[in-house]
Coordinates of C-alpha atoms (C1' of nucleotides) in Angstrom, one line a residue:
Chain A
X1 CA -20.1 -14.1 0.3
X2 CA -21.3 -18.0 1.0
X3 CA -19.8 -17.7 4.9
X4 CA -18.1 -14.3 5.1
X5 CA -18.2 -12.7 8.1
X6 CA -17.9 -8.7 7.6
X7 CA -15.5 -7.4 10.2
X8 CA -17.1 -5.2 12.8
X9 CA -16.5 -1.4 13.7
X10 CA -15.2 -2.6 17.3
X11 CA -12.4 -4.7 15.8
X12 CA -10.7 -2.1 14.7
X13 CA -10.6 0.3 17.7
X14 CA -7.9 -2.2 19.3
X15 CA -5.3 0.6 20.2
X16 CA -2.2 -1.9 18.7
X17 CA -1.9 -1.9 15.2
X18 CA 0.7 -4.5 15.3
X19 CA -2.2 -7.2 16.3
X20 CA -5.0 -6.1 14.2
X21 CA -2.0 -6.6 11.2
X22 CA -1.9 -9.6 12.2
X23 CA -5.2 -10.3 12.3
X24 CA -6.0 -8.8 9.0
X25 CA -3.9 -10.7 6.7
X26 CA -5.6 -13.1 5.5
X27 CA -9.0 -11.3 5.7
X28 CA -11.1 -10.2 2.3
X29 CA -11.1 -6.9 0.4
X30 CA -14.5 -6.6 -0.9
X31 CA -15.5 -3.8 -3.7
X32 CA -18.5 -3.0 -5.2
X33 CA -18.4 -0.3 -7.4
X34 CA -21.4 0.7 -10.1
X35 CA -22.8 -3.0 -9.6
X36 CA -19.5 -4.2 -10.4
X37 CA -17.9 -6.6 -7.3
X38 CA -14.3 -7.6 -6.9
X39 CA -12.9 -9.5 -4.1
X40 CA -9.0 -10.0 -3.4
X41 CA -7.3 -11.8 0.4
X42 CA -4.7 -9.7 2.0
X43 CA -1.8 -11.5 1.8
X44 CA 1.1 -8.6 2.8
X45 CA 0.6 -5.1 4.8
X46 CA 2.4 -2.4 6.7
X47 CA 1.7 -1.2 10.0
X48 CA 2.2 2.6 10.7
X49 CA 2.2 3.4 13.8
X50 CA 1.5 7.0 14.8
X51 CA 3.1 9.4 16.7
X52 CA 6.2 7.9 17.3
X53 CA 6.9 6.1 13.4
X54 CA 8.8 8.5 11.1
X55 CA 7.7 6.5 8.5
X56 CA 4.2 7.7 9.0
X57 CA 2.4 11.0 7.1
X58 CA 1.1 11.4 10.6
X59 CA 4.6 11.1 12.3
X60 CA 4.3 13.7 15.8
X61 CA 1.0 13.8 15.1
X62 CA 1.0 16.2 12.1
X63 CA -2.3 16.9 11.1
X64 CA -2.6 18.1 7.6
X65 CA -5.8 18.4 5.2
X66 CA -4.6 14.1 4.2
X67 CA -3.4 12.9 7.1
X68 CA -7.3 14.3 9.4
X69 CA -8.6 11.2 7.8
X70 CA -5.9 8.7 9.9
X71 CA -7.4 10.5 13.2
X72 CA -10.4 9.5 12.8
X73 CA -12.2 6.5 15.1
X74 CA -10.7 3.0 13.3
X75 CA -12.6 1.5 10.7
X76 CA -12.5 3.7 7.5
X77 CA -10.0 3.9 4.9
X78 CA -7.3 6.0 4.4
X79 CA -6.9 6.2 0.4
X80 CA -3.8 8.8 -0.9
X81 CA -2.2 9.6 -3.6
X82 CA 1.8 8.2 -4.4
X83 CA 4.1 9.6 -7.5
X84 CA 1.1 11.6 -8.8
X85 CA -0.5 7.7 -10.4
X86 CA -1.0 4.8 -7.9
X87 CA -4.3 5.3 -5.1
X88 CA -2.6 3.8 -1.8
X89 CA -5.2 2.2 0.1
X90 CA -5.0 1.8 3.9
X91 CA -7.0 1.1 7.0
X92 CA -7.3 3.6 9.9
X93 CA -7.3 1.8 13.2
X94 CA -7.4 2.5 16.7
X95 CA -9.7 5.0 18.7
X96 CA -10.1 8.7 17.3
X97 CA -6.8 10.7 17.4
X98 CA -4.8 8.0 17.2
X99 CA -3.6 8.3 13.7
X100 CA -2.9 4.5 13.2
X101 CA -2.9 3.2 9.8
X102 CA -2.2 0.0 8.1
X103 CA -1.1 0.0 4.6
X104 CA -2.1 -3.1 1.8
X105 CA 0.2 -3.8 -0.3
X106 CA -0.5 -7.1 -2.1
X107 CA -3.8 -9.2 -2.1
X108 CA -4.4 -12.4 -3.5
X109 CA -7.4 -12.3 -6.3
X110 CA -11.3 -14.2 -5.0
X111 CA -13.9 -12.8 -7.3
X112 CA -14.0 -10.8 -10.1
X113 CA -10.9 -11.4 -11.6
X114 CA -11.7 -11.0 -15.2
X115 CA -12.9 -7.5 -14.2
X116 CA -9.3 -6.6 -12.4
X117 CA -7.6 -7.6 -15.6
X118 CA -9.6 -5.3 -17.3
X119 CA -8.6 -2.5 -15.3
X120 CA -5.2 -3.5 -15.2
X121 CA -4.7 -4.0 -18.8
X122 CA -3.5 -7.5 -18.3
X123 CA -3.7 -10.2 -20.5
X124 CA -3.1 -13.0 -18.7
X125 CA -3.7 -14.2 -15.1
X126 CA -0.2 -13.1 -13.4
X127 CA 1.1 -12.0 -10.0
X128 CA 1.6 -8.8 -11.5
X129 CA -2.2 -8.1 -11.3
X130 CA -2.4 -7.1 -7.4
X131 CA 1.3 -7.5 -5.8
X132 CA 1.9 -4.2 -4.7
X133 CA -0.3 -1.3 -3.1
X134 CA -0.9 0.8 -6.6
X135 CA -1.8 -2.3 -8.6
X136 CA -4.3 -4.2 -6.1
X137 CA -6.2 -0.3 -5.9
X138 CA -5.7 -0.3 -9.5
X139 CA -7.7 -3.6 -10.0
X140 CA -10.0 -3.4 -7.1
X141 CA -10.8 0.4 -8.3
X142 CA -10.0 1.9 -4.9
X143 CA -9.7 5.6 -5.7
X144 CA -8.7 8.6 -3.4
X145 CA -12.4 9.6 -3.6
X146 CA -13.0 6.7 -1.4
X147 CA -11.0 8.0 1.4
X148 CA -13.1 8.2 4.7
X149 CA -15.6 5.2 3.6
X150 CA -16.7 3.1 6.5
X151 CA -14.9 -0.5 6.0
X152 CA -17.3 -2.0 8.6
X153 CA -20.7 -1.1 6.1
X154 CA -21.6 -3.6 4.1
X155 CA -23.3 -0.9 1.4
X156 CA -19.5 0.7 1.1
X157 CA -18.2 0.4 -2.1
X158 CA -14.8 -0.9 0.1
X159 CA -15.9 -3.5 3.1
X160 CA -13.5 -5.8 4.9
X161 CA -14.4 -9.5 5.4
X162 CA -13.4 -12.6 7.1
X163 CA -13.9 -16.1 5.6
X164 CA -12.1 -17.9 8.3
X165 CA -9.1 -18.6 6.4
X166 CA -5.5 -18.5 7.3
X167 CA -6.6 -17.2 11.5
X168 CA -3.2 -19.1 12.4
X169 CA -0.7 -16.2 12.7
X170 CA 1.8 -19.6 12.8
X171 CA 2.9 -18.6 9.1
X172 CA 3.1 -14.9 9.1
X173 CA 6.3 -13.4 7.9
X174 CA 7.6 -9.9 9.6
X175 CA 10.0 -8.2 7.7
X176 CA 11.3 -4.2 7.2
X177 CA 9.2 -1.8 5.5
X178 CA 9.6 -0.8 1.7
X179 CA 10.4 2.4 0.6
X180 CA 10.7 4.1 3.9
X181 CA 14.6 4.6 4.3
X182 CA 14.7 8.2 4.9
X183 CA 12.5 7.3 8.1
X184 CA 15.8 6.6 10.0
X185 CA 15.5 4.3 12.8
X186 CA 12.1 2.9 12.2
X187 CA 13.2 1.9 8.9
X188 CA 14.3 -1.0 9.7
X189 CA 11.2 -1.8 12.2
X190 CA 9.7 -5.1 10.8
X191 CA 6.5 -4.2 10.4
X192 CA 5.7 -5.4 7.0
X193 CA 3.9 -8.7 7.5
X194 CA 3.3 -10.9 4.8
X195 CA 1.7 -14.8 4.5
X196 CA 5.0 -17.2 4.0
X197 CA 5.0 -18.8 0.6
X198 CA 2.1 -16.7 -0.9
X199 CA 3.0 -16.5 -4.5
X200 CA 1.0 -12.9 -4.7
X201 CA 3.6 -11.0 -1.9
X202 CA 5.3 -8.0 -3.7
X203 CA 8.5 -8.3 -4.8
X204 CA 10.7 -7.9 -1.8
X205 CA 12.5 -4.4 -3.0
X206 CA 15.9 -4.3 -2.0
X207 CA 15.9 -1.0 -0.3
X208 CA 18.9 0.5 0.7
X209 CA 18.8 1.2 4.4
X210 CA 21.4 4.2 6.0
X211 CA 24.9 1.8 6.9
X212 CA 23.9 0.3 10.1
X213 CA 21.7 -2.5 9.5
X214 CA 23.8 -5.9 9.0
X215 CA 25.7 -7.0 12.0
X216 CA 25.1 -4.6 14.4
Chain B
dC1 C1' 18.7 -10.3 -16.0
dG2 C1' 19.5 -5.3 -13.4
dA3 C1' 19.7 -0.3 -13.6
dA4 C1' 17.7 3.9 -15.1
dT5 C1' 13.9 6.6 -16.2
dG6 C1' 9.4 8.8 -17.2
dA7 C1' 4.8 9.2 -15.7
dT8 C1' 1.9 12.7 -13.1
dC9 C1' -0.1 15.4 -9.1
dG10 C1' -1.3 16.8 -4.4
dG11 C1' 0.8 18.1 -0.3
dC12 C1' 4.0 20.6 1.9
dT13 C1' 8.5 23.8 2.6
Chain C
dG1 C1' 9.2 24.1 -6.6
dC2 C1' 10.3 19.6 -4.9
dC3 C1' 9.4 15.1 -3.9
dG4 C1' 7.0 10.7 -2.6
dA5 C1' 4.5 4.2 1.8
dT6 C1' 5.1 3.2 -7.0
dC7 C1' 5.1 1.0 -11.4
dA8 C1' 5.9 0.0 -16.4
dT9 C1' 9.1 0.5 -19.7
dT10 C1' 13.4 0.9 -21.9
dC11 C1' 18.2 0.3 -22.2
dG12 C1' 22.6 -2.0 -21.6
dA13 C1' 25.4 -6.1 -20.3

DNA sequence: CGAATGATCGGCT
DNA sequence: GCCGATCATTCGA
């Protein structure tokens, strides 16, 4: 809010999802949702890279009724459903038809924290409150209705902003993806970037990967 | 601690 | 019917 710049419609038609990540942690979630605003920093995300990322829903460009959302023109969110509970909250990049996505999966809490904790059902002011995809939705109140909202519109009740902080990619972490190990050879892509020493990054999973990763 | 499990539902075979 | 880009909780060592 006092210098935040929102991030523009153009920035996110760059046709390499691996930069924009890059450029995007760091950057500001904002929410506003029935008057009520919340604001967390992306600290950790996951590139998916479409056509050619098995990882992806939109892996050989299968279009279904939930992926059409990740063809669209970059900019808008991509909100789905996981395990039947938890509203995964990505950001569709790249031109139209390219189905790139980039999945959030821990923020870092700026405004509105009392408000999170409420919708979490946390007492107290812990990690747990937005490390991990399904709890920062949970506390920011991204739902699957949100899905198609323009990121770059400052009336959305999801809008993306930069405040300036952390633009040195110097400390960024790459690392494998979590919870993709039937993707088979991208699993072990390291396309999950995270900020190094930011107490708010999910719990690195140990994920079993198919025998082939250690010394090979 | 770690491992196992239940929750809960839309998308897809 | 089955299963997932997950999480909270329980159970056992």
């Amino acid at each position: 809010m006092e210098s935040w710049n929102l991030i523009s419609k153009s920035f996110y038609q760059n046709e390499d999802p691996l930069f924009l990540g890059e450029q995007l942690l760091g950057c500001i979630i904002k929410t506003q949702i029935n008057n009520q605003i919340t604001a967390a920093r992306i600290v950790e995300l996951e590139i998916y890279k479409a056509p050619e990322d098995k990882g992806s829903h939109a892996f050989d460009n299968k279009r279904t009724g939930r992926t059409e959302t990740m063809f669209k023109e970059g900019g808008i969110a991509y909100v789905y459903l996981c395990y039947g509970i938890h509203h995964m909250f990505n950001i569709v990049s790249g031109p139209e038809e390219m189905a790139h996505a980039i999945l959030i999966r821990a923020t870092e809490p700026i405004d509105g924290q009392a408000l999170m904790e409420t919708r979490r059902k946390i007492k107290n002011p812990i990690p747990a409150l937005t490390n991990g995809p399904g709890k920062l939705s949970n506390a920011l109140g991204i739902r699957t209705s949100m899905d198609g909202v323009k990121l770059y519109d400052p009336q959305s009740p999801i809008s993306i902003w930069s405040d300036g902080q952390y633009n040195d990619a110097g400390n960024i972490i790459k690392s494998p993806r979590v919870g993709i190990a039937y993707a088979e050879e991208c699993a072990h892509w390291p396309w999950r970037f995270y900020l190094e020493n930011n107490s708010w990054v999910s719990k690195p999973l140990i994920v079993t990967y198919p025998s082939s990763q250690s010394s090979k």
